[in-house]
Short mmCIF file of C-alpha atoms in Angstrom, two decimals:
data_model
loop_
_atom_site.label_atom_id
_atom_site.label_comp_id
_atom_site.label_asym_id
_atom_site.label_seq_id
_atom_site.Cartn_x
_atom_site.Cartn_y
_atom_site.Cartn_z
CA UNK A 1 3.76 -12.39 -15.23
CA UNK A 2 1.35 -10.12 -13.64
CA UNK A 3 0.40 -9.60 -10.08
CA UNK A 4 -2.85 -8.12 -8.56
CA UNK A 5 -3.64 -6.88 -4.90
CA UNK A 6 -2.02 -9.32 -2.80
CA UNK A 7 -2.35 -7.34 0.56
CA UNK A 8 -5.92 -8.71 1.88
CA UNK A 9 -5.14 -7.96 5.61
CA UNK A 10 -5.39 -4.13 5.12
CA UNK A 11 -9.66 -4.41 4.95
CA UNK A 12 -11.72 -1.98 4.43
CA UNK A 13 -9.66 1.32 4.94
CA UNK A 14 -7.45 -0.30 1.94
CA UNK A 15 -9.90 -0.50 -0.24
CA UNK A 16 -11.85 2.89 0.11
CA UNK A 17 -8.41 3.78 -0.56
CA UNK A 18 -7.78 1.90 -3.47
CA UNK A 19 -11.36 2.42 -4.59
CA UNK A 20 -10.55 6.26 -4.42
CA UNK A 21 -7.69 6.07 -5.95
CA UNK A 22 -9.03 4.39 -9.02
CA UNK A 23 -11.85 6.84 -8.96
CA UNK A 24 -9.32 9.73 -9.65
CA UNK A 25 -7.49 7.58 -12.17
CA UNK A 26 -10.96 7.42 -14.30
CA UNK A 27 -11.78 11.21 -13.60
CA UNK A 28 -8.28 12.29 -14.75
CA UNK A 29 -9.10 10.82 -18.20
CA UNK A 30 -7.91 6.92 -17.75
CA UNK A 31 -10.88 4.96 -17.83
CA UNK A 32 -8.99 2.22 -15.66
CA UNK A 33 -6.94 2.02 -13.11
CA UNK A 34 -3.36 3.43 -13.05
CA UNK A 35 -0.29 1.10 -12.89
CA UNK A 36 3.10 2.64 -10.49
CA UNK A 37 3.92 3.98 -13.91
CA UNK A 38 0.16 5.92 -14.32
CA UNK A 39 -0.91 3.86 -17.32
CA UNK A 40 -4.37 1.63 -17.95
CA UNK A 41 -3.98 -1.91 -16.82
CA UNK A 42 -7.67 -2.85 -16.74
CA UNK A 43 -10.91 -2.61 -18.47
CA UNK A 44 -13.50 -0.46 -16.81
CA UNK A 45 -15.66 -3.37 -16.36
CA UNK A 46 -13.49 -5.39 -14.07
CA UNK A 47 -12.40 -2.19 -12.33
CA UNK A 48 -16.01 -1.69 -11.35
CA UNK A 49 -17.10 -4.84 -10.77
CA UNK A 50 -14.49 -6.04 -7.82
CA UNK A 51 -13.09 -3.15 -5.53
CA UNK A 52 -10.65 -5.50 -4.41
CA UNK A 53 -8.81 -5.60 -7.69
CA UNK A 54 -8.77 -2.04 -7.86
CA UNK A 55 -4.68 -1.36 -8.06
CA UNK A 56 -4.81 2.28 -8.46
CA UNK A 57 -0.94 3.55 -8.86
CA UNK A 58 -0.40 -0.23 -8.28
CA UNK A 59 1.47 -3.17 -9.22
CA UNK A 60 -0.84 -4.68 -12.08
CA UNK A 61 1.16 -4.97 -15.13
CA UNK A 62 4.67 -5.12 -13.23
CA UNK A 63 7.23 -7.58 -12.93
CA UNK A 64 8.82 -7.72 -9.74
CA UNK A 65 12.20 -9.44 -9.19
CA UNK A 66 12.83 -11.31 -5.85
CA UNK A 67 13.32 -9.26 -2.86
CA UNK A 68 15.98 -11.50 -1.82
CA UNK A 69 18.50 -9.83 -4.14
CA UNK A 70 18.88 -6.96 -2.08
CA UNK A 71 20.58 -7.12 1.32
CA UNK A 72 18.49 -4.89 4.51
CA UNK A 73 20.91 -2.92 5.96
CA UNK A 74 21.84 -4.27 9.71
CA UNK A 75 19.54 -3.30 12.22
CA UNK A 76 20.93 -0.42 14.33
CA UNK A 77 23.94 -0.36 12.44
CA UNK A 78 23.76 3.63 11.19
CA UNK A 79 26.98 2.78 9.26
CA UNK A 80 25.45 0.03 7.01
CA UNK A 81 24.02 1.90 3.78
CA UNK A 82 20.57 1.07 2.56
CA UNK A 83 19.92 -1.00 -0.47
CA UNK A 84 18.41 1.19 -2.30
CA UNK A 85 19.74 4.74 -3.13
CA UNK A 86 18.65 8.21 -4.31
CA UNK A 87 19.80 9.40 -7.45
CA UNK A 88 22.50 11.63 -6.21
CA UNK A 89 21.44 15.41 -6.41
CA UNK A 90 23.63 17.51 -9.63
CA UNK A 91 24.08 20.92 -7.90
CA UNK A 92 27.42 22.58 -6.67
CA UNK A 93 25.74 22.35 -3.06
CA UNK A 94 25.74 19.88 -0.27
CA UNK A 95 22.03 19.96 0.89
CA UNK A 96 20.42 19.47 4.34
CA UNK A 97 17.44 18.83 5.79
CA UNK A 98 15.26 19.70 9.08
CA UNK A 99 11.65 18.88 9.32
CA UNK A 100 8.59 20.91 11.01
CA UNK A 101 5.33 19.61 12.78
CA UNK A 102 3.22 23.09 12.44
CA UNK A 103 -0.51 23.80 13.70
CA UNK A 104 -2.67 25.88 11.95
CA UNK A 105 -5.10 26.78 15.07
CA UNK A 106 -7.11 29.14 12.47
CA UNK A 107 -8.40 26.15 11.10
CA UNK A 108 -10.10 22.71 11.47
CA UNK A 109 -9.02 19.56 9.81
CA UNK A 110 -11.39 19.47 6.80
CA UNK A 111 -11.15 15.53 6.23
CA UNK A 112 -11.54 14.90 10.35
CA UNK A 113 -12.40 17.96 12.03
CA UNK A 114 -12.84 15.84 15.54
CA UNK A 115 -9.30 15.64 15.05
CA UNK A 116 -8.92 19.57 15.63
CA UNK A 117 -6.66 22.61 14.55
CA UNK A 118 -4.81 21.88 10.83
CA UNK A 119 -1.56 19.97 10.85
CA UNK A 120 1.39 19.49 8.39
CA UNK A 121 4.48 17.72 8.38
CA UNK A 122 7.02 20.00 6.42
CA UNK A 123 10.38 18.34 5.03
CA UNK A 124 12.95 21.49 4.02
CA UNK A 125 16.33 20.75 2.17
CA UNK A 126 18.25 23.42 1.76
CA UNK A 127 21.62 24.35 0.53
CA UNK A 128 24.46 23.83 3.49
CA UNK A 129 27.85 23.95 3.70
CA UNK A 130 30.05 21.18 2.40
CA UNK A 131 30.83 18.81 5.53
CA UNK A 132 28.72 19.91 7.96
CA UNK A 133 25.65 17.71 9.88
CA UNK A 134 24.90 14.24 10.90
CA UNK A 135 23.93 11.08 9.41
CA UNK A 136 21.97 11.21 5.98
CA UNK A 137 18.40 12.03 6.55
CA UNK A 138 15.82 9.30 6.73
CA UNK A 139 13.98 9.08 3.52
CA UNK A 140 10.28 7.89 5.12
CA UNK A 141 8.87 5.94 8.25
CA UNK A 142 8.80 2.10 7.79
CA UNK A 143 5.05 2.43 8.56
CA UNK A 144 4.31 4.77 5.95
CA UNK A 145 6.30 2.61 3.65
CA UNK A 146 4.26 -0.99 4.65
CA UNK A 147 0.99 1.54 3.67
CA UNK A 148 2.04 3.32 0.76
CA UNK A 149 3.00 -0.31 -0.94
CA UNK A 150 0.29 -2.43 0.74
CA UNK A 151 -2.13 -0.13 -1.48
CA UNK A 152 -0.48 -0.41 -4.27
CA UNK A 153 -0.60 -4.51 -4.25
CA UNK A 154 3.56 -5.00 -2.74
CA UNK A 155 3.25 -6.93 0.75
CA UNK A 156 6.36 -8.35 0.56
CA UNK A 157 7.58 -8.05 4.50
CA UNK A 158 10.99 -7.10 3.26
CA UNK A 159 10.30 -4.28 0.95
CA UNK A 160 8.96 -1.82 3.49
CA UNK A 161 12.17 -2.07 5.41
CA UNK A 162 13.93 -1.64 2.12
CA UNK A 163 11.95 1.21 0.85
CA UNK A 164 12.08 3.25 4.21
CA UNK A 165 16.04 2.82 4.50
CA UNK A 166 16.40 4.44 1.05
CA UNK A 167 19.41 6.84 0.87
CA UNK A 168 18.93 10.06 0.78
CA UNK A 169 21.75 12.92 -0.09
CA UNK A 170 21.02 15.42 2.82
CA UNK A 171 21.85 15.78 6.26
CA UNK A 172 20.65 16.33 8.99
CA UNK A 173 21.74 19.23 11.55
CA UNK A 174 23.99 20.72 7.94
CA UNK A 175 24.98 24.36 8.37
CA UNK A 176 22.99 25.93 5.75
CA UNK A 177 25.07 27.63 2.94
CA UNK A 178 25.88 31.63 2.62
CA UNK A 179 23.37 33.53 1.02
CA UNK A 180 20.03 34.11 0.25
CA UNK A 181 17.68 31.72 -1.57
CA UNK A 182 14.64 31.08 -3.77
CA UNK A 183 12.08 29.25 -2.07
CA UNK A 184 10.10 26.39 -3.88
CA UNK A 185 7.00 24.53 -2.36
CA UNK A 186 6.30 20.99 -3.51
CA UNK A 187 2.95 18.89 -2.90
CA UNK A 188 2.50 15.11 -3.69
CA UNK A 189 0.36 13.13 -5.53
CA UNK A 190 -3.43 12.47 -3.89
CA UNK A 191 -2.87 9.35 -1.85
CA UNK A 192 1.57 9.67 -1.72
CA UNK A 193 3.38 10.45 1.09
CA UNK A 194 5.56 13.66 0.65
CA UNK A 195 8.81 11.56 0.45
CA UNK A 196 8.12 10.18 -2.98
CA UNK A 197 9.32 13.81 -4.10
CA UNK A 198 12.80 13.87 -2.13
CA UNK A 199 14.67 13.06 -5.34
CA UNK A 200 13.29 16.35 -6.68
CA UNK A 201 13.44 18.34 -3.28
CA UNK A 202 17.13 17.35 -2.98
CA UNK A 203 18.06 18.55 -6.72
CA UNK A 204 16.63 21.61 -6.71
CA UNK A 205 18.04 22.39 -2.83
CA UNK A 206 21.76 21.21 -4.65
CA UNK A 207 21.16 23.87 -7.27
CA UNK A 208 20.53 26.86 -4.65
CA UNK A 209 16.56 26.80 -3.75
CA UNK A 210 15.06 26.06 -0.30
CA UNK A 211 12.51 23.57 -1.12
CA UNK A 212 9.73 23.05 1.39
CA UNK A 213 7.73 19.71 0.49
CA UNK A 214 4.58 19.17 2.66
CA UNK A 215 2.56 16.41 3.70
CA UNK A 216 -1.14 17.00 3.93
CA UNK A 217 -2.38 15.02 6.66
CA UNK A 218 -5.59 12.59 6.08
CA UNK A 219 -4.95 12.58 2.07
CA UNK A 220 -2.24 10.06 2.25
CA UNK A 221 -1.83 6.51 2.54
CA UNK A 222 -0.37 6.94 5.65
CA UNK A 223 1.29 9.75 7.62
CA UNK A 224 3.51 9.13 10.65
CA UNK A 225 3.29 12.52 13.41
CA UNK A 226 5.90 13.19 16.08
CA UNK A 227 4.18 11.07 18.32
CA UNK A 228 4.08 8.38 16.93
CA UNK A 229 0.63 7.94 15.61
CA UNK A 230 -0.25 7.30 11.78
CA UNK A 231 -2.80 9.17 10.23
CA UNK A 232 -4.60 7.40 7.09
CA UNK A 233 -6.13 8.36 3.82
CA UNK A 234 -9.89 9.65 5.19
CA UNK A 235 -10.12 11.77 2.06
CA UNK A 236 -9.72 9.12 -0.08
CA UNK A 237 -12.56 7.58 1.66
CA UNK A 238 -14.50 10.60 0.66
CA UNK A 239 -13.74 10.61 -2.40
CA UNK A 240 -14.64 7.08 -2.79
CA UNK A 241 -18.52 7.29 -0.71
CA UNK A 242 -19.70 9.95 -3.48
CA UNK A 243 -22.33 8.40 -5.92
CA UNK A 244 -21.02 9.51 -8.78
CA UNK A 245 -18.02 11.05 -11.07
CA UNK A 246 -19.31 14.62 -10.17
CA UNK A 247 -19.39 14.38 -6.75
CA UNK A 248 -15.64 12.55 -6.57
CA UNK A 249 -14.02 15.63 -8.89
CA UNK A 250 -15.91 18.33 -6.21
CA UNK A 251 -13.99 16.22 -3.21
CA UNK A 252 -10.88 16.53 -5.41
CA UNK A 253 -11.58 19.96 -5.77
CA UNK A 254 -12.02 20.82 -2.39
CA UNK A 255 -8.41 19.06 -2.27
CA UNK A 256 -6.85 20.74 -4.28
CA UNK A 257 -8.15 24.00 -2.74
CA UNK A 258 -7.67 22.96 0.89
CA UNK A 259 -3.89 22.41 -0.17
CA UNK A 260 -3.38 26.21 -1.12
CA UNK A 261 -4.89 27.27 2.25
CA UNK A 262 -2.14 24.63 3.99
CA UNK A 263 0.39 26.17 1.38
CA UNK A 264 -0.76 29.96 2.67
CA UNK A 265 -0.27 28.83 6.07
CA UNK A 266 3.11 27.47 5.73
CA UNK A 267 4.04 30.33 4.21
CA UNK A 268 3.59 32.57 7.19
CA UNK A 269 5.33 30.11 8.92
CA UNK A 270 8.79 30.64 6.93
CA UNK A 271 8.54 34.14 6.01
CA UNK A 272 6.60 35.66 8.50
CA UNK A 273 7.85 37.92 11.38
CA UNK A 274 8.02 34.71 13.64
CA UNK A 275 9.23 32.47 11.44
CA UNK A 276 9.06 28.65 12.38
CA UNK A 277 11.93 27.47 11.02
CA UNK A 278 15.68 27.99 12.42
CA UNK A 279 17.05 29.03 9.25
CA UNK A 280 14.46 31.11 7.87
CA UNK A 281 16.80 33.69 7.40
CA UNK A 282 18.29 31.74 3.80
CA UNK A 283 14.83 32.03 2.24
CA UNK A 284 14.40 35.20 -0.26
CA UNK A 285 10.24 35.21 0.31
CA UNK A 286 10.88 37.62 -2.80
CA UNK A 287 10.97 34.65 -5.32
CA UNK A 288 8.94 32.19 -4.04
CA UNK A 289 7.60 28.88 -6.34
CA UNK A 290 5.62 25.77 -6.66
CA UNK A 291 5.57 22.21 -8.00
CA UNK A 292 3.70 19.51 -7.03
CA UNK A 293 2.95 15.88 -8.61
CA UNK A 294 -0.76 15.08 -10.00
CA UNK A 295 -3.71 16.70 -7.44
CA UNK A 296 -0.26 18.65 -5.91
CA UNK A 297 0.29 20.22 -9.76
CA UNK A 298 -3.56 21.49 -9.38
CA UNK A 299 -2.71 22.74 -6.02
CA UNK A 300 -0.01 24.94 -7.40
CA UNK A 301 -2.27 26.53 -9.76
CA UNK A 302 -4.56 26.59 -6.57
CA UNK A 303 -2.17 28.00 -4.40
CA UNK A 304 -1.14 30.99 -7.14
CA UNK A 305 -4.49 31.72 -7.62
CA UNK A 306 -5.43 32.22 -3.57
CA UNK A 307 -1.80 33.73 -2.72
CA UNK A 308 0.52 36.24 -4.64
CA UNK A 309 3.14 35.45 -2.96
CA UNK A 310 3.96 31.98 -5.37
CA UNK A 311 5.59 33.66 -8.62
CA UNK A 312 5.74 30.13 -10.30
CA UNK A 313 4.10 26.98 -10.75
CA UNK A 314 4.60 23.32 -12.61
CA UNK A 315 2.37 20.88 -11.90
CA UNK A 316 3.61 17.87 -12.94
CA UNK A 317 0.76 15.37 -14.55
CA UNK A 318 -2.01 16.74 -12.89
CA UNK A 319 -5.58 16.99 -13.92
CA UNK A 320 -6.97 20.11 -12.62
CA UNK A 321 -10.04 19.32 -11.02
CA UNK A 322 -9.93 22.98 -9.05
CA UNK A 323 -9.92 24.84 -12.71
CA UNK A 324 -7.45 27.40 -13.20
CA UNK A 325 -8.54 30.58 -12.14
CA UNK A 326 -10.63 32.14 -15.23
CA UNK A 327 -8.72 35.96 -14.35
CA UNK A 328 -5.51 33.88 -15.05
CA UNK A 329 -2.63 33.78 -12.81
CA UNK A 330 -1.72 37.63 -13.25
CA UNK A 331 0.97 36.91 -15.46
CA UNK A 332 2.75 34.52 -13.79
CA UNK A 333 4.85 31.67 -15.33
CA UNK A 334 3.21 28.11 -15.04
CA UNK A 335 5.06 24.83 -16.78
CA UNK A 336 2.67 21.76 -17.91
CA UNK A 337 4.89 18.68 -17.91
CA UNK A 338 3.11 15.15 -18.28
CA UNK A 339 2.36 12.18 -19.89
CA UNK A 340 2.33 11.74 -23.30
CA UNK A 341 0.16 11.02 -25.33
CA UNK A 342 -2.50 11.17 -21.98
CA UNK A 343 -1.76 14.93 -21.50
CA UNK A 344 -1.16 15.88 -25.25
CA UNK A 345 -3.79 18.39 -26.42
CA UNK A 346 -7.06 16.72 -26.95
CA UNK A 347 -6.09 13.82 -24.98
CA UNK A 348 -8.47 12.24 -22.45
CA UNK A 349 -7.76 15.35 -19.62
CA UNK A 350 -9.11 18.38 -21.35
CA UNK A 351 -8.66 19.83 -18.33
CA UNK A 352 -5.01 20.55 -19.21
CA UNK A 353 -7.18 22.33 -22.79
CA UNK A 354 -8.70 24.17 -20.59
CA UNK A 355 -6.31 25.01 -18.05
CA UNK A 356 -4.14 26.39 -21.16
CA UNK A 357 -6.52 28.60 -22.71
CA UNK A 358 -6.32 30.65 -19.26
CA UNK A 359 -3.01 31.10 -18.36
CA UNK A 360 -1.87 34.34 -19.33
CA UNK A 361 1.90 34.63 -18.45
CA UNK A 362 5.11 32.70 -19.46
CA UNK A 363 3.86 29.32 -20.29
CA UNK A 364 4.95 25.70 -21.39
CA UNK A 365 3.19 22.75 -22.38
CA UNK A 366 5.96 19.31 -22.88
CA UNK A 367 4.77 16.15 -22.75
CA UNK A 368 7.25 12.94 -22.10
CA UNK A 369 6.62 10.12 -24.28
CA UNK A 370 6.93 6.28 -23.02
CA UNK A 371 6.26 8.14 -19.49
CA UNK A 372 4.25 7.24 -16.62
CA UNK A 373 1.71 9.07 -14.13
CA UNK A 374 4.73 8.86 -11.70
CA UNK A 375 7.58 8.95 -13.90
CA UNK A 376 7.81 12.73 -12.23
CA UNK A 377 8.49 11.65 -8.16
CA UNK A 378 11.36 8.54 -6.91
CA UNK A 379 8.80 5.76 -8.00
CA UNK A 380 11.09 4.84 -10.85
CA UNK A 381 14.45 4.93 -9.91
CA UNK A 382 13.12 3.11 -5.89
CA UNK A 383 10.90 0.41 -8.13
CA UNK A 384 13.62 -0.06 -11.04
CA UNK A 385 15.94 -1.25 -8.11
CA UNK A 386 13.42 -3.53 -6.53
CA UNK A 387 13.27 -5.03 -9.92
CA UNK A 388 9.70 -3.71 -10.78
CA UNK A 389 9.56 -2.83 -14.18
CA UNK A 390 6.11 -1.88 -16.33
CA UNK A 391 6.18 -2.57 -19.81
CA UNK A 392 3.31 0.49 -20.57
CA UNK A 393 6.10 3.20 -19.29
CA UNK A 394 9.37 1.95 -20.87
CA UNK A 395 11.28 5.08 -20.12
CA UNK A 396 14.03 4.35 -17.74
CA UNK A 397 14.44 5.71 -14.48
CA UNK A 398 17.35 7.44 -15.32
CA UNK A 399 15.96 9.30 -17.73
CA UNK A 400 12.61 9.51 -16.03
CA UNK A 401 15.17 11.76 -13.18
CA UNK A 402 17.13 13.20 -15.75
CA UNK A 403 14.02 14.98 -17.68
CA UNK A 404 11.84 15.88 -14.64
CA UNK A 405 15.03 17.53 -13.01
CA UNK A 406 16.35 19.58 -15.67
CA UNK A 407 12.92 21.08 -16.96
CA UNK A 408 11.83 22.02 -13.43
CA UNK A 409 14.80 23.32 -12.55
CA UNK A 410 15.36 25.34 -16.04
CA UNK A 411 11.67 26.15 -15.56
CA UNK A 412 12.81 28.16 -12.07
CA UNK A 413 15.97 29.26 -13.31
CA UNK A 414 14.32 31.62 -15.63
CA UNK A 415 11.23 32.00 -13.35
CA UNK A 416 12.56 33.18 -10.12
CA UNK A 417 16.49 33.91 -10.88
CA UNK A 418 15.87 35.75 -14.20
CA UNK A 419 18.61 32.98 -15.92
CA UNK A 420 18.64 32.25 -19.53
CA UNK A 421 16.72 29.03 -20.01
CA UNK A 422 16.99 27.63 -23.82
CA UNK A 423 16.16 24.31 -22.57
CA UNK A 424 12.29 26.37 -22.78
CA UNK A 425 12.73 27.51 -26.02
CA UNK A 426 11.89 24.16 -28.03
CA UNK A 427 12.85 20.78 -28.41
CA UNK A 428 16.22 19.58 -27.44
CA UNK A 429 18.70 16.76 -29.11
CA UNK A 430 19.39 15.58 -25.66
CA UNK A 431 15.88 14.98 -24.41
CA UNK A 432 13.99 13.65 -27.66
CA UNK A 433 11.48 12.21 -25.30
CA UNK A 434 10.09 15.57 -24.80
CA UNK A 435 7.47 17.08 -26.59
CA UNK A 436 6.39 20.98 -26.91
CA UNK A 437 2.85 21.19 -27.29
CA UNK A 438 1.54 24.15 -28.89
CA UNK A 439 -1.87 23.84 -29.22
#
């Protein structure tokens, strides 16, 4: 069976949202909404006609098993694991995690500037010594869970309890490991909190890189500060008041461009000469990179073009609404990994075309075939164990982890370590779902 928007409580902040949302599935070449997998479940028509169907990155076209299979943890009980678990991270390192709340006071809020100065919420893994820290780090506030799935259609009450006590790999308090080490910056998708990419963060952190992966307040379903207050998705409302496509793909724009100033800022923050972080001292701000997941890929090529620092960049199904810089990226490496055929050349995003035909370094083009808009973040492997399973994005979550973590991180190997990386070179026998495009 199918099942639509089912969350009716959440008015109408939700559906701005999921209006929005919808609006940046159309402009990134889908002429319908996107399903959790990033595939068409609608026509255009109904899309349009009710906003309250909209199910944007949603549950239309999934299956979802009862809830009831899976067992909460026990409340308070730190020693009860969650039900649902990480893929556990490849790397010959035990990884940590700390997390910053950091103020840009050079700048106002562009989505709510009564709010004041610019705010992020930073997660950093890092390598650490084997044993060391506390309990396993939380993977995301329950509140930000009960959002992030009440847009997408899933109001079960049990799932955001379920969803927030994911396992994660890390620790918190680790020792960080000996050594010096690549840093790597990671953005999420428009609307998705900056957990969805922990399964990535904690890979690459396993594998010797300090990954910083940053929420951008006000462009997220929900964001939960220090203080407890959650800060909602008034960018998506933005993007969803503009009359038209052209006005919705400046807002994204603007997105994409405001995340390279947050990315400049954070930056200073952990390689400056007052760094924020304790263990600054493990980052090598020599080799410094970028990934991020749909508008967070265009804010790596948006963040290379504003900042030298960034040597690298992958952005990982995203259209590129902020175009690539027409100078180029002054030789630096960039990796185009998406959907196939949606991101093939002459697909629906010509963007990527576009984007292409100005890049002027080391560069890659793979497409994934029987993938998903978020086949590249934890979506599959958290929504495979929940039992949700679309039938437009057959690839399993296992491979969906397997492929996204071993062409990133072979993508950085060779970018900021100088390592051999033939898993570049051309197709391989042990990934036949992925495609070089050489257009």
């Amino acid at each position: 069976m199918t099942i639509s928007l089912r969350n009716r409580r959440a008015g109408a902040a939700a559906t701005a949202t999921a209006l929005a949302l919808a609006s940046l599935a159309a402009l990134a070449g889908t002429a319908t909404p996107a399903s959790a997998s990033g595939r068409a479940t609608a026509t255009a028509a109904t899309a349009t006609a009710t906003a309250t169907a909209l199910v944007p990155a949603s549950a239309a076209a999934l299956k979802p098993a009862s809830p009831a299979a899976f067992a909460s943890p026990a409340s308070g009980d730190p020693a009860v694991p969650s039900a649902l678990t990480l893929p556990r991270p490849t790397g010959p390192y035990a990884t940590g995690r700390d997390t910053l709340f950091l103020t840009d006071h050079e700048r106002t809020d562009p989505w709510v500037p009564a709010a004041g100065a610019r705010q992020l919420l930073v997660s950093l893994h890092y390598p650490a010594r084997p044993g060391s820290g506390g309990a396993p780090a939380p993977y995301m506030p329950e509140a930000e869970a009960r959002l992030m799935l009440a847009q997408r259609g899933l109001d079960d009450p049990e799932w955001p309890g379920l969803v927030a006590a994911t396992r994660t790999f890390s620790r918190t308090d680790a020792r960080p490991a000996p050594g010096r080490f690549p840093l790597v910056l990671l953005s999420p998708g428009f609307g998705t909190p900056r957990a969805t990419l922990t399964g990535l963060a904690e890979e690459l952190a396993s594998r010797g890189y300090v990954v910083a992966t940053a929420d951008h307040p006000y462009e997220s379903t929900g964001t939960e500060l220090p203080d407890g207050r959650v800060l909602t998705c008034a960018a998506c409302d933005e993007v969803a008041a503009q009359p038209d496509d052209a006005g919705r793909r400046q807002v994204l724009a603007a997105v994409s461009a405001g995340r390279a100033a947050d990315f400049s800022f954070l930056l200073d923050r952990l390689t400056g000469p007052r760094p924020a972080w304790r263990h600054a001292r493990t980052i090598d701000a020599r080799r410094v990179g970028m990934a991020g997941h749909s508008i967070g890929g265009n804010a790596a090529a948006s963040t290379m073009a504003a900042d030298r620092r960034v040597d690298a960049g992958v952005n990982m199904d995203g259209t590129f609404f902020d175009p690539v810089a027409a100078r180029g990226l002054d030789g630096r490496s960039f990796l185009m990994l998406g959907t196939d055929p949606d991101h093939a050349p002459g697909a629906g995003d010509t963007s990527w075309d576009e984007g292409w035909a100005r890049l002027d370094g080391f560069q890659r083009w793979l497409t994934v075939r029987d993938s998903g808009h978020f086949t590249f973040t934890d979506t599959p492997a958290i929504g495979e164990q929940l039992g949700i399973v679309d039938p437009h994005a057959p690839l399993s979550a296992a491979r969906s982890t397997t492929i996204t973590r071993a062409y990133v991180t072979a993508f950085f190997d060779r970018s900021l370590r100088g390592r051999p990386a033939r898993l570049l070179d051309g197709p391989a026998p042990a990934h036949p779902e992925v495609l070089f495009q050489r257009p």
